[in-house]
CSV table of C-alpha atoms in Angstrom, one decimal:
chain,number,residue,atom,x,y,z
A,25,UNK,CA,0.0,0.0,0.0
A,26,UNK,CA,2.8,2.4,0.8
A,27,UNK,CA,4.4,1.6,-2.5
A,28,UNK,CA,1.1,2.1,-4.3
A,29,UNK,CA,0.9,5.6,-2.9
A,30,UNK,CA,4.5,6.4,-3.8
A,31,UNK,CA,5.7,6.7,-0.2
A,32,UNK,CA,8.3,3.9,-0.5
A,33,UNK,CA,10.0,2.3,-3.5
A,34,UNK,CA,12.0,-0.9,-3.9
A,35,UNK,CA,15.7,-0.6,-4.2
A,36,UNK,CA,18.5,-3.1,-4.7
A,37,UNK,CA,18.9,-3.6,-1.0
A,38,UNK,CA,15.2,-3.4,0.1
A,39,UNK,CA,12.6,-0.7,0.4
A,40,UNK,CA,13.5,3.0,0.8
A,41,UNK,CA,11.4,6.0,1.7
A,42,UNK,CA,10.7,8.4,-1.2
A,43,UNK,CA,10.6,12.2,-1.0
A,44,UNK,CA,6.8,12.3,-1.5
A,45,UNK,CA,5.3,14.0,1.6
A,46,UNK,CA,2.7,12.2,3.7
A,47,UNK,CA,-0.8,13.6,3.5
A,48,UNK,CA,-1.5,15.2,6.9
A,49,UNK,CA,-5.2,15.2,6.5
A,50,UNK,CA,-6.7,13.4,9.5
A,51,UNK,CA,-8.4,10.0,8.9
A,52,UNK,CA,-11.6,11.4,10.4
A,53,UNK,CA,-11.7,14.2,7.8
A,54,UNK,CA,-11.0,11.7,5.0
A,55,UNK,CA,-13.6,9.3,6.3
A,56,UNK,CA,-16.3,12.0,6.3
A,57,UNK,CA,-15.3,13.1,2.8
A,58,UNK,CA,-15.6,9.5,1.5
A,59,UNK,CA,-19.1,9.1,3.0
A,60,UNK,CA,-20.1,12.4,1.4
A,61,UNK,CA,-18.6,11.7,-2.0
A,62,UNK,CA,-19.6,8.1,-2.3
A,63,UNK,CA,-23.0,7.7,-0.6
A,64,UNK,CA,-23.7,4.4,-2.5
A,65,UNK,CA,-20.8,2.8,-0.6
A,66,UNK,CA,-21.6,4.3,2.9
A,67,UNK,CA,-22.3,0.9,4.5
A,68,UNK,CA,-19.1,-0.6,3.2
A,69,UNK,CA,-17.0,2.3,4.5
A,70,UNK,CA,-18.8,2.2,7.9
A,71,UNK,CA,-18.0,-1.5,8.2
A,72,UNK,CA,-14.4,-0.9,7.2
A,73,UNK,CA,-14.1,1.8,9.8
A,74,UNK,CA,-15.0,-0.7,12.6
A,75,UNK,CA,-11.7,-2.4,12.1
A,76,UNK,CA,-9.8,0.2,10.1
A,77,UNK,CA,-9.8,2.6,13.0
A,78,UNK,CA,-8.3,-0.1,15.2
A,79,UNK,CA,-6.1,-1.7,12.6
A,80,UNK,CA,-2.8,-1.6,14.6
A,81,UNK,CA,-4.6,-3.1,17.6
A,82,UNK,CA,-6.1,-5.9,15.4
A,83,UNK,CA,-2.6,-6.7,14.0
A,84,UNK,CA,-1.0,-6.8,17.4
A,85,UNK,CA,-3.8,-8.9,18.9
A,86,UNK,CA,-4.9,-6.1,21.3
A,87,UNK,CA,-8.3,-6.1,19.7
A,88,UNK,CA,-10.5,-8.8,18.1
A,89,UNK,CA,-11.6,-7.9,14.6
A,90,UNK,CA,-14.7,-10.1,14.9
A,91,UNK,CA,-15.8,-8.5,18.1
A,92,UNK,CA,-15.4,-5.1,16.6
A,93,UNK,CA,-17.5,-6.1,13.6
A,94,UNK,CA,-20.3,-7.7,15.6
A,95,UNK,CA,-20.1,-5.6,18.8
A,96,UNK,CA,-23.7,-4.2,18.6
A,97,UNK,CA,-27.0,-4.2,16.7
A,98,UNK,CA,-25.9,-1.3,14.5
A,99,UNK,CA,-22.9,-3.2,13.4
A,100,UNK,CA,-25.0,-6.2,12.5
A,101,UNK,CA,-27.3,-3.9,10.4
A,102,UNK,CA,-24.4,-2.4,8.5
A,103,UNK,CA,-23.0,-5.9,7.7
A,104,UNK,CA,-26.5,-6.9,6.4
A,105,UNK,CA,-26.6,-3.8,4.2
A,106,UNK,CA,-23.2,-4.7,2.7
A,107,UNK,CA,-24.3,-8.2,2.1
A,108,UNK,CA,-27.5,-7.0,0.4
A,109,UNK,CA,-25.5,-4.7,-1.8
A,110,UNK,CA,-23.8,-7.7,-3.4
A,111,UNK,CA,-27.1,-8.4,-5.1
A,112,UNK,CA,-27.7,-6.9,-8.6
A,113,UNK,CA,-28.7,-3.3,-8.7
A,114,UNK,CA,-32.5,-3.2,-9.1
A,115,UNK,CA,-33.7,-0.5,-11.5
A,116,UNK,CA,-37.2,0.5,-12.5
A,117,UNK,CA,-37.9,2.9,-15.4
A,118,UNK,CA,-41.4,4.5,-15.4
A,119,UNK,CA,-42.5,5.4,-18.9
A,120,UNK,CA,-40.0,4.1,-21.4
A,121,UNK,CA,-41.2,6.4,-24.1
A,122,UNK,CA,-38.9,6.4,-27.1
A,123,UNK,CA,-36.1,4.8,-25.1
A,124,UNK,CA,-33.6,7.6,-25.1
A,125,UNK,CA,-32.9,7.4,-21.3
A,126,UNK,CA,-33.1,3.6,-21.4
A,127,UNK,CA,-30.4,3.3,-24.1
A,128,UNK,CA,-28.1,5.7,-22.3
A,129,UNK,CA,-28.5,4.1,-18.8
A,130,UNK,CA,-28.1,0.5,-20.2
A,131,UNK,CA,-24.9,1.5,-22.0
A,132,UNK,CA,-23.4,3.1,-18.9
A,133,UNK,CA,-24.3,0.1,-16.7
A,134,UNK,CA,-22.7,-2.3,-19.2
A,135,UNK,CA,-19.6,-0.2,-19.8
A,136,UNK,CA,-18.9,0.0,-16.0
A,137,UNK,CA,-19.4,-3.7,-15.4
A,138,UNK,CA,-22.3,-3.2,-13.0
A,139,UNK,CA,-24.5,-6.2,-12.3
A,140,UNK,CA,-28.2,-5.1,-12.6
A,141,UNK,CA,-31.8,-6.0,-13.2
A,142,UNK,CA,-33.7,-3.5,-15.2
A,143,UNK,CA,-37.5,-3.3,-15.3
A,144,UNK,CA,-39.3,-1.2,-17.9
A,145,UNK,CA,-42.9,-0.1,-17.7
A,146,UNK,CA,-45.1,2.2,-19.8
A,147,UNK,CA,-48.8,3.0,-19.9
A,148,UNK,CA,-48.7,2.4,-23.7
A,149,UNK,CA,-48.6,-1.3,-24.6
A,150,UNK,CA,-47.4,-0.4,-28.1
A,151,UNK,CA,-44.3,1.4,-26.6
A,152,UNK,CA,-43.8,-1.5,-24.3
A,153,UNK,CA,-43.8,-3.9,-27.2
A,154,UNK,CA,-41.4,-1.7,-29.1
A,155,UNK,CA,-39.1,-1.4,-26.1
A,156,UNK,CA,-38.9,-5.2,-25.8
A,157,UNK,CA,-38.0,-5.5,-29.4
A,158,UNK,CA,-35.4,-2.7,-29.3
A,159,UNK,CA,-33.7,-3.7,-26.0
A,160,UNK,CA,-34.5,-7.4,-26.1
A,161,UNK,CA,-30.9,-8.4,-26.4
A,162,UNK,CA,-30.3,-7.2,-22.8
A,163,UNK,CA,-31.0,-10.3,-20.7
A,164,UNK,CA,-31.2,-8.2,-17.6
A,165,UNK,CA,-34.2,-6.3,-18.9
A,166,UNK,CA,-37.9,-7.1,-18.6
A,167,UNK,CA,-41.1,-5.3,-19.2
A,168,UNK,CA,-44.0,-5.2,-16.7
A,169,UNK,CA,-47.4,-3.5,-16.5
A,170,UNK,CA,-47.4,-1.0,-13.6
A,171,UNK,CA,-49.8,1.9,-13.3
A,172,UNK,CA,-48.1,4.3,-11.0
A,173,UNK,CA,-51.4,6.1,-10.1
A,174,UNK,CA,-52.7,2.9,-8.5
A,175,UNK,CA,-51.4,1.2,-5.3
A,176,UNK,CA,-48.4,-0.9,-6.5
A,177,UNK,CA,-48.7,-4.7,-6.1
A,178,UNK,CA,-46.9,-6.1,-3.1
A,179,UNK,CA,-44.1,-7.7,-5.1
A,180,UNK,CA,-43.0,-4.3,-6.3
A,181,UNK,CA,-43.0,-2.6,-2.9
A,182,UNK,CA,-39.5,-1.9,-1.4
A,183,UNK,CA,-38.0,-3.6,-4.4
A,184,UNK,CA,-35.9,-1.0,-6.3
A,185,UNK,CA,-32.6,0.7,-5.7
A,186,UNK,CA,-33.1,3.2,-8.4
A,187,UNK,CA,-36.3,4.5,-10.1
A,188,UNK,CA,-35.9,6.5,-13.3
A,189,UNK,CA,-38.7,8.7,-14.7
A,190,UNK,CA,-38.2,11.1,-17.6
A,191,UNK,CA,-41.1,13.4,-18.5
A,192,UNK,CA,-43.7,11.0,-17.4
A,193,UNK,CA,-45.1,11.8,-13.9
A,194,UNK,CA,-46.5,15.2,-15.0
A,195,UNK,CA,-49.1,13.3,-17.1
A,196,UNK,CA,-50.6,11.5,-14.1
A,197,UNK,CA,-53.9,12.8,-12.7
A,198,UNK,CA,-52.7,13.1,-9.1
A,199,UNK,CA,-49.0,14.0,-8.6
A,200,UNK,CA,-49.1,13.5,-4.8
A,201,UNK,CA,-50.5,9.9,-5.2
A,202,UNK,CA,-48.0,9.1,-8.0
A,203,UNK,CA,-45.1,10.3,-5.9
A,204,UNK,CA,-46.2,8.4,-2.8
A,205,UNK,CA,-46.5,5.3,-4.9
A,206,UNK,CA,-43.1,5.8,-6.4
A,207,UNK,CA,-41.5,6.1,-3.0
A,208,UNK,CA,-43.2,3.0,-1.8
A,209,UNK,CA,-41.3,1.1,-4.5
A,210,UNK,CA,-37.9,2.2,-3.4
A,211,UNK,CA,-35.7,0.2,-1.0
A,212,UNK,CA,-34.3,2.0,2.0
A,213,UNK,CA,-31.7,4.5,0.8
A,214,UNK,CA,-33.0,4.1,-2.7
A,215,UNK,CA,-32.8,6.9,-5.2
A,216,UNK,CA,-35.4,8.5,-7.6
A,217,UNK,CA,-34.0,10.1,-10.8
A,218,UNK,CA,-36.9,12.4,-11.8
A,219,UNK,CA,-36.6,14.6,-14.9
A,220,UNK,CA,-39.5,17.0,-15.6
A,221,UNK,CA,-39.9,20.4,-17.2
A,222,UNK,CA,-40.5,23.0,-14.6
A,223,UNK,CA,-41.6,25.8,-16.9
A,224,UNK,CA,-43.5,26.2,-20.2
A,225,UNK,CA,-41.0,26.3,-23.0
A,226,UNK,CA,-43.6,27.0,-25.7
């Protein structure tokens, strides 16, 4: 690790210290920055902190790493969250439309090697059929009927990590009901990506 960060380098007679200065930023400051910059990995970093903050003690047998990891209920919850994050990212797109957003998101997921399940839905069966034909080569993708203005079926509740909706929700009769139904579909710490026009452009 020291070599990776350029603090030491291998010489003919062993390892030697380089002239690169050590970052004096405190570990607490860096930890808070990591949580803020990478919220999707919050649980993993919180678990790492359990032992990372006592790493020297763990290596010298002054502390038990397992006891640190399982010391209280909160620690158990964080470990469960990390375990659950190993599952494929579950994504729901409301209103596939012409598939512009779908195409972009799918390409990004594939290019970054992210394991995912992608569910498409649209009030138009014709657009749904078209989407299945257009994106049918993605084995992670499926189409389902889901009217967001109605109470979602139980199998969809608390099921999605990310919900995407582009210029769709404004067309529903009751925005409050639609938004409540959307949030019922999200898992804890899930994210809604909502794109809507906020002013008349015509």
